[in-house]
CSV table of C-alpha atoms in Angstrom, one decimal:
chain,number,residue,atom,x,y,z
N,257,MET,CA,-72.1,-50.2,-17.8
N,258,ASP,CA,-72.6,-50.5,-21.3
N,259,ASN,CA,-74.3,-53.7,-22.5
N,260,PRO,CA,-72.8,-55.1,-25.8
N,261,SER,CA,-76.1,-56.7,-26.6
N,262,TYR,CA,-77.7,-53.0,-26.9
N,263,CYS,CA,-74.9,-52.6,-29.4
N,264,LEU,CA,-75.9,-55.3,-31.7
N,265,PRO,CA,-78.3,-53.8,-33.6
N,266,GLY,CA,-76.8,-50.9,-34.4
N,267,CYS,CA,-73.4,-52.4,-35.2
N,268,LEU,CA,-75.2,-55.0,-38.0
N,269,GLY,CA,-77.3,-52.5,-39.1
N,270,ALA,CA,-73.6,-50.4,-39.7
N,271,GLU,CA,-72.4,-54.0,-41.7
N,272,GLY,CA,-75.3,-53.8,-43.7
N,273,ARG,CA,-75.2,-50.1,-45.0
N,274,LEU,CA,-71.1,-50.9,-45.7
N,275,ALA,CA,-72.0,-53.6,-47.7
N,276,HIS,CA,-74.5,-52.0,-49.2
N,277,LYS,CA,-72.3,-48.8,-50.2
N,278,LEU,CA,-69.4,-51.7,-51.1
N,279,PHE,CA,-71.8,-53.3,-53.6
N,280,ARG,CA,-73.2,-50.0,-55.3
N,281,ASP,CA,-69.1,-48.7,-55.4
N,282,LEU,CA,-68.4,-52.4,-57.3
N,283,PHE,CA,-70.8,-53.1,-59.4
N,284,THR,CA,-71.5,-49.4,-60.7
N,285,ASN,CA,-69.7,-49.4,-64.1
N,286,TYR,CA,-69.2,-53.4,-64.0
N,287,THR,CA,-70.1,-55.9,-66.7
N,288,SER,CA,-70.0,-59.4,-66.5
N,289,ALA,CA,-69.7,-60.1,-70.4
N,290,LEU,CA,-66.1,-59.2,-70.5
N,291,ARG,CA,-63.5,-61.2,-69.2
N,292,PRO,CA,-61.8,-59.2,-65.9
N,293,VAL,CA,-58.6,-58.5,-66.6
N,294,ALA,CA,-56.3,-55.5,-67.2
N,295,ASP,CA,-54.6,-56.6,-70.5
N,296,THR,CA,-56.8,-58.5,-72.8
N,297,ASP,CA,-53.6,-60.2,-73.9
N,298,GLN,CA,-52.8,-61.9,-70.5
N,299,ALA,CA,-54.1,-65.1,-69.6
N,300,LEU,CA,-56.8,-65.4,-66.6
N,301,ASN,CA,-55.9,-68.4,-64.6
N,302,VAL,CA,-58.5,-70.6,-63.3
N,303,THR,CA,-58.6,-73.2,-60.6
N,304,LEU,CA,-60.7,-76.0,-60.3
N,305,GLU,CA,-61.6,-78.5,-57.8
N,306,VAL,CA,-63.9,-81.5,-58.1
N,307,THR,CA,-65.3,-83.5,-55.1
N,308,LEU,CA,-67.2,-86.4,-55.7
N,309,SER,CA,-70.4,-87.2,-53.7
N,310,GLN,CA,-72.2,-89.7,-55.0
N,311,ILE,CA,-72.2,-92.2,-58.0
N,312,ILE,CA,-76.0,-92.3,-59.3
N,313,ASP,CA,-75.7,-94.7,-61.7
N,314,MET,CA,-73.4,-96.9,-64.3
N,315,ASP,CA,-75.1,-97.4,-67.1
N,316,GLU,CA,-73.3,-100.3,-68.7
N,317,ARG,CA,-75.5,-100.8,-71.8
N,318,ASN,CA,-75.7,-97.3,-72.8
N,319,GLN,CA,-71.9,-96.8,-71.1
N,320,VAL,CA,-72.8,-93.4,-69.6
N,321,LEU,CA,-71.9,-92.3,-65.8
N,322,THR,CA,-73.6,-90.5,-64.1
N,323,LEU,CA,-72.3,-88.6,-60.8
N,324,TYR,CA,-73.3,-85.8,-58.3
N,325,LEU,CA,-70.2,-83.8,-57.9
N,326,TRP,CA,-69.3,-80.4,-56.1
N,327,ILE,CA,-67.0,-78.1,-58.6
N,328,ARG,CA,-65.4,-75.4,-56.8
N,329,GLN,CA,-63.7,-72.5,-59.5
N,330,GLU,CA,-61.5,-69.8,-58.3
N,331,TRP,CA,-60.3,-67.0,-60.4
N,332,THR,CA,-59.3,-63.2,-60.1
N,333,ASP,CA,-61.6,-60.6,-61.2
N,334,THR,CA,-59.3,-57.3,-61.7
N,335,TYR,CA,-62.6,-55.4,-61.4
N,336,LEU,CA,-63.8,-56.2,-57.6
N,337,ARG,CA,-61.2,-55.4,-55.7
N,338,TRP,CA,-61.5,-52.7,-52.4
N,339,ASP,CA,-59.9,-51.3,-49.5
N,340,PRO,CA,-61.3,-53.4,-46.5
N,341,ASP,CA,-60.6,-50.4,-44.3
N,342,ALA,CA,-62.7,-47.8,-45.8
N,343,TYR,CA,-65.4,-50.1,-45.5
N,344,GLY,CA,-65.1,-51.0,-41.5
N,345,GLY,CA,-62.7,-54.3,-42.0
N,346,LEU,CA,-65.5,-55.7,-44.6
N,347,ASP,CA,-63.6,-58.5,-46.2
N,348,ALA,CA,-65.5,-61.0,-48.2
N,349,ILE,CA,-69.0,-60.3,-49.4
N,350,ARG,CA,-71.4,-63.2,-51.2
N,351,ILE,CA,-73.1,-62.3,-54.1
N,352,PRO,CA,-75.5,-64.2,-56.7
N,353,SER,CA,-73.2,-65.8,-59.1
N,354,SER,CA,-75.2,-64.2,-62.2
N,355,LEU,CA,-74.1,-60.8,-61.3
N,356,VAL,CA,-69.6,-61.3,-61.4
N,357,TRP,CA,-68.3,-62.5,-64.8
N,358,ARG,CA,-67.8,-66.5,-64.7
N,359,PRO,CA,-65.5,-69.1,-66.7
N,360,ASP,CA,-67.7,-71.1,-69.6
N,361,ILE,CA,-66.2,-74.2,-68.3
N,362,VAL,CA,-68.3,-77.0,-69.5
N,363,LEU,CA,-67.6,-81.2,-69.6
N,364,TYR,CA,-66.7,-82.1,-73.1
N,365,ASN,CA,-67.7,-85.9,-72.8
N,366,LYS,CA,-71.1,-84.9,-71.6
N,367,ALA,CA,-73.8,-87.5,-72.3
N,368,ASP,CA,-77.0,-85.1,-72.1
N,369,ALA,CA,-78.6,-83.6,-75.1
N,370,GLN,CA,-80.2,-80.7,-72.5
N,371,PRO,CA,-77.8,-77.6,-72.7
N,372,PRO,CA,-75.5,-77.2,-69.2
N,373,ALA,CA,-77.7,-75.4,-66.6
N,374,SER,CA,-76.0,-72.5,-64.2
N,375,ALA,CA,-76.3,-73.2,-60.4
N,376,SER,CA,-77.8,-70.5,-59.2
N,377,THR,CA,-75.3,-70.6,-56.2
N,378,ASN,CA,-73.5,-67.5,-54.6
N,379,VAL,CA,-70.1,-66.7,-55.2
N,380,VAL,CA,-67.8,-65.7,-52.1
N,381,LEU,CA,-65.7,-62.4,-53.3
N,382,ARG,CA,-62.5,-61.3,-51.3
N,383,HIS,CA,-61.8,-57.7,-51.0
N,384,ASP,CA,-58.0,-59.0,-53.4
N,385,GLY,CA,-60.5,-59.4,-56.4
N,386,ALA,CA,-60.5,-63.6,-55.4
N,387,VAL,CA,-63.8,-64.9,-56.6
N,388,ARG,CA,-64.5,-68.7,-55.4
N,389,TRP,CA,-67.5,-70.4,-56.8
N,390,ASP,CA,-68.6,-73.4,-55.3
N,391,ALA,CA,-71.3,-75.4,-57.2
N,392,PRO,CA,-73.2,-78.6,-57.3
N,393,ALA,CA,-73.6,-80.7,-60.2
N,394,ILE,CA,-75.4,-84.2,-61.6
N,395,THR,CA,-73.2,-84.9,-64.6
N,396,ARG,CA,-73.5,-87.6,-67.2
N,397,SER,CA,-70.7,-88.4,-68.9
N,398,SER,CA,-70.0,-91.0,-71.5
N,399,CYS,CA,-67.8,-93.9,-70.2
N,400,ARG,CA,-66.5,-96.6,-72.3
N,401,VAL,CA,-67.1,-99.9,-70.2
N,402,ASP,CA,-64.9,-102.7,-70.4
N,403,VAL,CA,-66.7,-106.0,-69.4
N,404,SER,CA,-64.3,-108.5,-70.7
N,405,ALA,CA,-63.3,-109.4,-67.1
N,406,PHE,CA,-66.9,-109.3,-66.0
N,407,PRO,CA,-68.0,-109.4,-62.9
N,408,PHE,CA,-64.2,-109.2,-61.7
N,409,ASP,CA,-64.0,-105.8,-64.0
N,410,ALA,CA,-62.3,-102.3,-63.5
N,411,GLN,CA,-63.4,-99.4,-65.5
N,412,ARG,CA,-61.6,-95.7,-66.0
N,413,CYS,CA,-64.2,-93.2,-66.6
N,414,SER,CA,-62.3,-89.7,-67.2
N,415,LEU,CA,-64.0,-86.3,-67.2
N,416,THR,CA,-62.7,-84.1,-69.1
N,417,PHE,CA,-63.5,-79.8,-68.2
N,418,GLY,CA,-62.6,-76.7,-70.1
N,419,SER,CA,-63.3,-73.8,-71.7
N,420,TRP,CA,-65.8,-73.7,-74.4
N,421,THR,CA,-64.7,-70.9,-76.1
N,422,HIS,CA,-61.3,-69.6,-74.6
N,423,SER,CA,-58.4,-70.7,-75.7
N,424,GLY,CA,-55.3,-71.4,-73.4
N,425,HIS,CA,-54.0,-67.5,-74.5
N,426,GLN,CA,-57.1,-66.1,-72.7
N,427,LEU,CA,-58.1,-68.6,-69.9
N,428,ASP,CA,-55.8,-71.1,-68.4
N,429,VAL,CA,-57.2,-73.5,-66.4
N,430,ARG,CA,-55.6,-75.6,-63.7
N,431,PRO,CA,-56.7,-78.1,-61.0
N,432,ARG,CA,-56.3,-77.7,-57.2
N,433,GLY,CA,-54.3,-80.8,-56.1
N,434,ALA,CA,-53.3,-84.4,-57.7
N,435,ALA,CA,-56.8,-85.8,-57.2
N,436,ALA,CA,-60.4,-85.3,-56.9
N,437,SER,CA,-61.7,-84.6,-52.9
N,438,LEU,CA,-63.6,-88.4,-51.9
N,439,ALA,CA,-63.9,-86.7,-48.3
N,440,ASP,CA,-67.5,-86.9,-48.5
N,441,PHE,CA,-68.2,-89.6,-50.8
N,442,VAL,CA,-71.2,-91.8,-50.3
N,443,GLU,CA,-70.1,-95.6,-51.0
N,444,ASN,CA,-71.8,-97.1,-53.8
N,445,VAL,CA,-73.3,-100.5,-53.3
N,446,GLU,CA,-72.0,-101.8,-56.6
N,447,TRP,CA,-68.5,-99.9,-57.4
N,448,ARG,CA,-65.7,-99.2,-55.4
N,449,VAL,CA,-63.9,-95.7,-55.6
N,450,LEU,CA,-60.2,-96.3,-56.0
N,451,GLY,CA,-59.4,-92.7,-57.0
N,452,MET,CA,-59.7,-89.8,-59.2
N,453,PRO,CA,-56.5,-88.7,-60.1
N,454,ALA,CA,-56.8,-85.1,-62.1
N,455,ARG,CA,-54.1,-84.8,-65.1
N,456,ARG,CA,-53.9,-81.5,-67.1
N,457,ARG,CA,-53.5,-81.4,-70.9
N,458,VAL,CA,-52.7,-78.9,-73.4
N,459,LEU,CA,-54.8,-80.0,-77.0
N,460,THR,CA,-54.6,-77.9,-80.5
N,461,TYR,CA,-57.9,-79.1,-82.1
N,462,GLY,CA,-58.4,-79.5,-85.9
N,463,CYS,CA,-61.0,-76.7,-85.7
N,464,CYS,CA,-58.6,-74.0,-84.1
N,465,SER,CA,-55.2,-73.6,-84.2
N,466,GLU,CA,-54.6,-72.1,-80.6
N,467,PRO,CA,-54.1,-74.5,-77.9
N,468,TYR,CA,-57.0,-75.3,-75.4
N,469,PRO,CA,-56.3,-76.4,-71.7
N,470,ASP,CA,-57.8,-78.8,-69.8
N,471,VAL,CA,-58.8,-81.1,-66.6
N,472,THR,CA,-59.4,-84.5,-66.9
N,473,PHE,CA,-60.5,-86.5,-63.9
N,474,THR,CA,-60.1,-90.3,-64.1
N,475,LEU,CA,-62.7,-92.0,-62.1
N,476,LEU,CA,-61.1,-95.7,-61.1
N,477,LEU,CA,-63.6,-97.8,-60.0
N,478,ARG,CA,-63.8,-101.7,-59.4
N,479,ARG,CA,-66.8,-103.8,-59.2
N,480,ARG,CA,-68.1,-105.5,-56.7
N,481,ALA,CA,-68.5,-108.6,-57.5
N,482,ALA,CA,-69.9,-110.8,-54.5
N,483,ALA,CA,-73.5,-110.3,-55.6
N,484,TYR,CA,-72.8,-111.9,-58.8
N,485,VAL,CA,-70.3,-114.7,-57.4
N,486,CYS,CA,-73.9,-115.7,-55.5
N,487,ASN,CA,-76.4,-115.3,-58.0
N,488,LEU,CA,-74.5,-116.1,-60.9
N,489,LEU,CA,-71.1,-117.9,-60.8
N,490,LEU,CA,-71.4,-120.3,-57.4
N,491,PRO,CA,-74.8,-122.1,-58.5
N,492,CYS,CA,-72.8,-122.8,-62.3
N,493,VAL,CA,-70.0,-123.9,-61.0
N,494,LEU,CA,-71.7,-126.2,-58.4
N,495,ILE,CA,-74.0,-127.3,-61.3
N,496,SER,CA,-70.5,-127.8,-63.3
N,497,LEU,CA,-68.9,-130.4,-60.6
N,498,LEU,CA,-72.0,-132.0,-60.6
N,499,ALA,CA,-72.2,-132.9,-64.2
N,500,PRO,CA,-69.6,-135.6,-64.4
N,501,LEU,CA,-71.3,-137.6,-61.4
N,502,ALA,CA,-73.4,-139.1,-64.5
N,503,PHE,CA,-70.7,-141.5,-64.9
N,504,HIS,CA,-70.8,-142.6,-61.5
N,505,LEU,CA,-74.4,-143.1,-61.9
N,506,PRO,CA,-75.2,-146.9,-62.5
N,507,ALA,CA,-76.4,-147.6,-66.3
N,508,ASP,CA,-79.2,-149.7,-64.9
N,509,SER,CA,-80.9,-146.7,-63.0
N,510,GLY,CA,-81.7,-145.0,-66.6
N,511,GLU,CA,-81.1,-141.7,-65.1
N,512,LYS,CA,-77.2,-141.3,-67.0
N,513,VAL,CA,-78.4,-139.3,-69.8
N,514,SER,CA,-81.1,-137.3,-68.3
N,515,LEU,CA,-78.8,-136.2,-65.7
N,516,GLY,CA,-77.0,-134.6,-68.3
N,517,VAL,CA,-79.8,-133.1,-70.3
N,518,THR,CA,-80.9,-131.5,-67.1
N,519,VAL,CA,-77.3,-130.0,-66.1
N,520,LEU,CA,-77.5,-128.6,-69.6
N,521,LEU,CA,-81.0,-126.9,-69.6
N,522,ALA,CA,-80.3,-125.6,-66.4
N,523,LEU,CA,-76.9,-123.8,-67.7
N,524,THR,CA,-78.9,-122.8,-70.7
N,525,VAL,CA,-81.5,-120.8,-68.1
N,526,PHE,CA,-78.1,-119.4,-66.2
N,527,GLN,CA,-76.8,-118.3,-69.8
N,528,LEU,CA,-80.0,-116.7,-70.5
N,529,LEU,CA,-79.8,-114.2,-67.2
N,530,LEU,CA,-76.3,-113.4,-68.0
N,531,ALA,CA,-76.9,-112.2,-71.1
N,532,GLU,CA,-80.1,-109.9,-69.7
N,533,SER,CA,-77.9,-108.5,-67.1
N,534,MET,CA,-74.9,-107.6,-69.6
N,535,PRO,CA,-74.3,-104.9,-72.2
N,536,PRO,CA,-73.7,-106.0,-75.6
N,537,ALA,CA,-69.9,-105.8,-76.1
N,538,GLU,CA,-67.5,-107.3,-78.7
N,539,SER,CA,-65.4,-108.8,-76.1
N,540,VAL,CA,-66.9,-112.3,-74.7
N,541,PRO,CA,-67.0,-111.6,-70.5
N,542,LEU,CA,-65.1,-114.2,-67.8
N,543,ILE,CA,-68.2,-115.4,-66.9
N,544,GLY,CA,-69.9,-115.8,-70.7
N,545,LYS,CA,-66.3,-118.1,-71.3
N,546,TYR,CA,-66.8,-120.4,-68.1
N,547,TYR,CA,-70.6,-120.7,-68.8
N,548,MET,CA,-69.7,-122.0,-72.6
N,549,ALA,CA,-66.8,-124.0,-71.4
N,550,THR,CA,-68.7,-125.7,-68.7
N,551,MET,CA,-71.9,-126.2,-71.1
N,552,THR,CA,-69.2,-128.0,-74.0
N,553,MET,CA,-68.1,-129.8,-71.2
N,554,VAL,CA,-71.3,-130.9,-70.0
N,555,THR,CA,-72.4,-132.0,-74.2
N,556,PHE,CA,-69.7,-134.1,-74.1
N,557,SER,CA,-69.8,-135.7,-71.0
N,558,THR,CA,-73.3,-136.3,-72.3
N,559,ALA,CA,-72.4,-137.8,-75.9
N,560,LEU,CA,-69.7,-139.9,-74.0
N,561,THR,CA,-72.4,-141.2,-71.5
N,562,ILE,CA,-74.5,-142.5,-74.5
N,563,LEU,CA,-71.1,-143.9,-75.9
N,564,ILE,CA,-70.6,-146.2,-72.9
N,565,MET,CA,-74.0,-147.2,-72.4
N,566,ASN,CA,-74.3,-148.7,-75.8
N,567,LEU,CA,-71.1,-150.7,-74.7
N,568,HIS,CA,-72.8,-151.6,-71.3
N,569,TYR,CA,-75.9,-153.0,-73.2
N,570,CYS,CA,-73.9,-155.0,-75.8
N,571,GLY,CA,-75.8,-158.3,-75.4
N,572,PRO,CA,-74.5,-161.9,-75.4
N,573,SER,CA,-74.1,-161.9,-79.5
N,574,ALA,CA,-71.6,-159.3,-79.4
N,575,ARG,CA,-68.5,-160.0,-80.5
N,576,PRO,CA,-65.8,-160.4,-77.9
N,577,VAL,CA,-63.6,-157.7,-77.0
N,578,PRO,CA,-60.7,-156.8,-78.9
N,579,ALA,CA,-57.1,-157.9,-77.8
N,580,TRP,CA,-55.8,-154.3,-77.2
N,581,ALA,CA,-58.9,-152.7,-75.1
N,582,ARG,CA,-58.7,-156.2,-73.1
N,583,ALA,CA,-54.9,-155.6,-72.4
N,584,LEU,CA,-55.2,-151.9,-72.0
N,585,LEU,CA,-58.6,-151.1,-70.5
N,586,LEU,CA,-59.0,-154.4,-68.8
N,587,GLY,CA,-55.8,-154.5,-67.8
N,588,ARG,CA,-53.4,-151.3,-67.1
N,589,LEU,CA,-56.1,-148.9,-66.7
N,590,ALA,CA,-58.6,-151.7,-64.4
N,591,ARG,CA,-55.9,-152.3,-62.3
N,592,GLY,CA,-55.0,-148.2,-61.8
N,593,LEU,CA,-58.5,-147.2,-61.5
N,594,CYS,CA,-59.4,-150.6,-59.3
N,595,VAL,CA,-62.5,-151.6,-60.9
N,596,ARG,CA,-62.7,-154.9,-60.5
N,597,GLU,CA,-65.6,-157.8,-59.9
N,598,ARG,CA,-67.1,-159.2,-57.0
N,599,GLY,CA,-64.8,-160.9,-54.8
N,600,GLU,CA,-61.6,-159.4,-56.7
N,601,PRO,CA,-58.9,-157.7,-54.9
N,602,CYS,CA,-57.7,-154.4,-55.8
N,603,GLY,CA,-55.2,-154.0,-57.8
N,604,GLN,CA,-55.4,-157.4,-59.7
N,605,SER,CA,-57.6,-158.2,-62.9
N,606,ARG,CA,-59.1,-161.4,-64.2
N,607,PRO,CA,-56.9,-163.1,-66.6
N,608,PRO,CA,-57.9,-162.8,-69.9
N,609,GLU,CA,-59.7,-165.8,-71.2
N,610,SER,CA,-60.6,-167.3,-74.8
N,611,PRO,CA,-63.5,-168.3,-76.1
N,612,PRO,CA,-63.8,-171.8,-75.7
N,613,SER,CA,-64.2,-173.9,-78.9
N,614,PRO,CA,-67.2,-176.5,-79.1
N,615,GLN,CA,-65.6,-180.2,-79.3
N,616,PRO,CA,-67.6,-182.5,-81.0
N,617,PRO,CA,-67.2,-186.2,-80.1
N,618,GLU,CA,-65.3,-188.5,-81.9
N,619,GLY,CA,-67.5,-190.1,-84.7
N,620,GLY,CA,-69.1,-187.5,-86.7
N,621,ALA,CA,-72.2,-185.1,-86.2
N,622,GLY,CA,-74.9,-187.2,-85.2
N,623,PRO,CA,-75.1,-190.6,-82.9
N,624,PRO,CA,-73.8,-193.9,-84.8
N,625,ALA,CA,-76.4,-196.1,-85.8
N,626,SER,CA,-77.1,-199.1,-83.3
N,627,PRO,CA,-76.1,-202.1,-85.1
N,628,CYS,CA,-77.7,-204.3,-82.3
N,629,HIS,CA,-80.6,-204.2,-79.8
N,630,GLU,CA,-79.1,-205.4,-76.5
N,631,PRO,CA,-79.1,-203.1,-73.6
N,632,ARG,CA,-75.4,-203.7,-72.9
N,633,CYS,CA,-74.2,-203.0,-76.4
N,634,LEU,CA,-71.0,-200.5,-76.3
N,635,CYS,CA,-72.6,-198.5,-79.2
N,636,ARG,CA,-75.6,-197.0,-76.7
N,637,GLN,CA,-72.8,-196.0,-74.3
N,638,GLU,CA,-71.2,-193.9,-77.0
N,639,ALA,CA,-74.6,-192.1,-78.3
N,640,LEU,CA,-75.0,-191.1,-74.3
N,641,LEU,CA,-71.6,-190.2,-74.5
N,642,HIS,CA,-72.4,-188.2,-77.5
N,643,HIS,CA,-75.5,-186.5,-76.2
N,644,VAL,CA,-73.3,-185.5,-72.9
N,645,ALA,CA,-70.4,-183.7,-74.8
N,646,THR,CA,-73.2,-182.2,-76.7
N,647,ILE,CA,-74.8,-180.7,-73.7
N,648,ALA,CA,-71.4,-179.7,-72.2
N,649,ASN,CA,-71.0,-177.9,-75.4
N,650,THR,CA,-73.9,-175.7,-75.2
N,651,PHE,CA,-73.3,-174.7,-71.5
N,652,ARG,CA,-69.8,-173.9,-72.4
N,653,SER,CA,-71.2,-171.6,-75.6
N,654,HIS,CA,-73.6,-170.1,-73.2
N,655,ARG,CA,-70.9,-169.4,-70.6
N,656,ALA,CA,-68.6,-167.9,-73.4
N,657,ALA,CA,-71.5,-165.5,-74.2
N,658,GLN,CA,-71.8,-164.3,-70.9
N,659,ARG,CA,-68.4,-163.7,-69.9
N,660,ARG,CA,-68.2,-161.4,-73.1
N,661,HIS,CA,-71.2,-159.6,-71.9
N,662,GLU,CA,-69.7,-159.0,-68.6
N,663,ASP,CA,-66.5,-158.0,-70.5
N,664,TRP,CA,-68.6,-155.4,-72.2
N,665,LYS,CA,-69.8,-154.2,-68.9
N,666,ARG,CA,-66.8,-154.3,-67.5
N,667,LEU,CA,-65.2,-152.0,-70.1
N,668,ALA,CA,-68.2,-150.0,-69.9
N,669,ARG,CA,-67.2,-149.4,-66.2
N,670,VAL,CA,-63.6,-148.7,-66.4
N,671,MET,CA,-64.2,-145.8,-69.2
N,672,ASP,CA,-67.1,-144.5,-66.7
N,673,CYS,CA,-64.2,-144.2,-63.8
N,674,PHE,CA,-61.8,-142.8,-66.4
N,675,PHE,CA,-64.0,-140.2,-67.7
N,676,LEU,CA,-65.3,-139.4,-64.1
N,677,GLY,CA,-61.5,-138.3,-63.0
N,678,ILE,CA,-61.6,-136.4,-66.3
N,679,PHE,CA,-64.2,-134.2,-66.4
N,680,PHE,CA,-64.1,-133.7,-63.1
N,681,SER,CA,-60.8,-132.6,-63.0
N,682,MET,CA,-61.7,-130.4,-66.0
N,683,ALA,CA,-64.7,-128.8,-63.8
N,684,LEU,CA,-62.8,-128.4,-60.6
N,685,VAL,CA,-59.9,-126.5,-62.8
N,686,MET,CA,-62.1,-124.1,-64.5
N,687,SER,CA,-64.2,-123.5,-61.2
N,688,LEU,CA,-60.7,-122.6,-59.3
N,689,LEU,CA,-59.4,-120.6,-62.1
N,690,VAL,CA,-62.5,-118.2,-62.4
N,691,LEU,CA,-62.9,-117.6,-58.5
N,692,VAL,CA,-59.3,-116.9,-58.3
N,693,GLN,CA,-60.3,-113.8,-59.7
N,694,ALA,CA,-62.5,-113.1,-56.8
N,695,LEU,CA,-59.6,-113.1,-54.2
């Protein structure tokens, strides 16, 4: 019985000899300088297939996208055909790509100053003349980056492939399938790939009258915003919610203005960090608009805090609270905000009191002269009553001044509560509008 293992070296040797014979027969009078078509007026069809393997870098500042691609090109070479039966059933061979004619398909929107280098990979040549060339490539293409919605932005980067010298009458390039393959894609930590559709176009350029077909792959990207939300957005949200609490601090603490200035400085630091990580652009990004709106709100709240503190520290010599402010702010607004004095129930306010006017006793500004020297004379009693009235008027004037001072302090508390609600609502609404974009 014959052992098949004894025939293995001989079979392999025969196959190798047939491959060498086929190679000599094919390339004896072959040239790779001309298009492999029988009729020069006939267009050669090239099928282009792209597989996205990895996103190496997205340089937003220079607007350059670096990708690692697998590019497959297929065409038919009329001069590289043979009968498999004449060569022992050999229907395909692999030879260096430099030996055959290759289409000059390049990336039109490349952003690399170096000339394109051909990958030294083999081509698969079949008996019917079909040539398949698989080559890896690292491409650097220009991509217009729109950061108006940063960090919740989506980008569209196009890669346009086409022949550099052959027009559509000589070489027709078409995509294989409706989109690039993502089967072997390595996930990127910053960008999520939504798809990479392919589209064929036929354009006419100003330099030439012939049409030039090309295949454009549009890479659809969406930024993963989790890191930016945690590092840039959430601190700003918390700081913006802390800023209105300056209205809740007691004026006697002496920290109301300090809190507003500290918050403003913190926002300025985060704004500088954001400016370093963002590329220069005409449109202001969403997070930049949020920072500017928050800083404007903190600035206004600090200015209002200074105004309210001036009202709080109005001394006894200040004039009384105006009637409209007493009726509107100390009356209705105080009841609505439940700002009350000690012992006063919520919803009720102290009725306004008119400052008492001093009423000197009858008989002139000074005590009448005593015409007699008797201890029980009525004139002595009138002098005593005059002194008592003077003391009472002085006490009432002091109480009125104290009451005016308390009214101004109460007015400051009412304005603190009012602006606390206004600015806290503004900060909450702005923060929610920005955070909703992350959902």
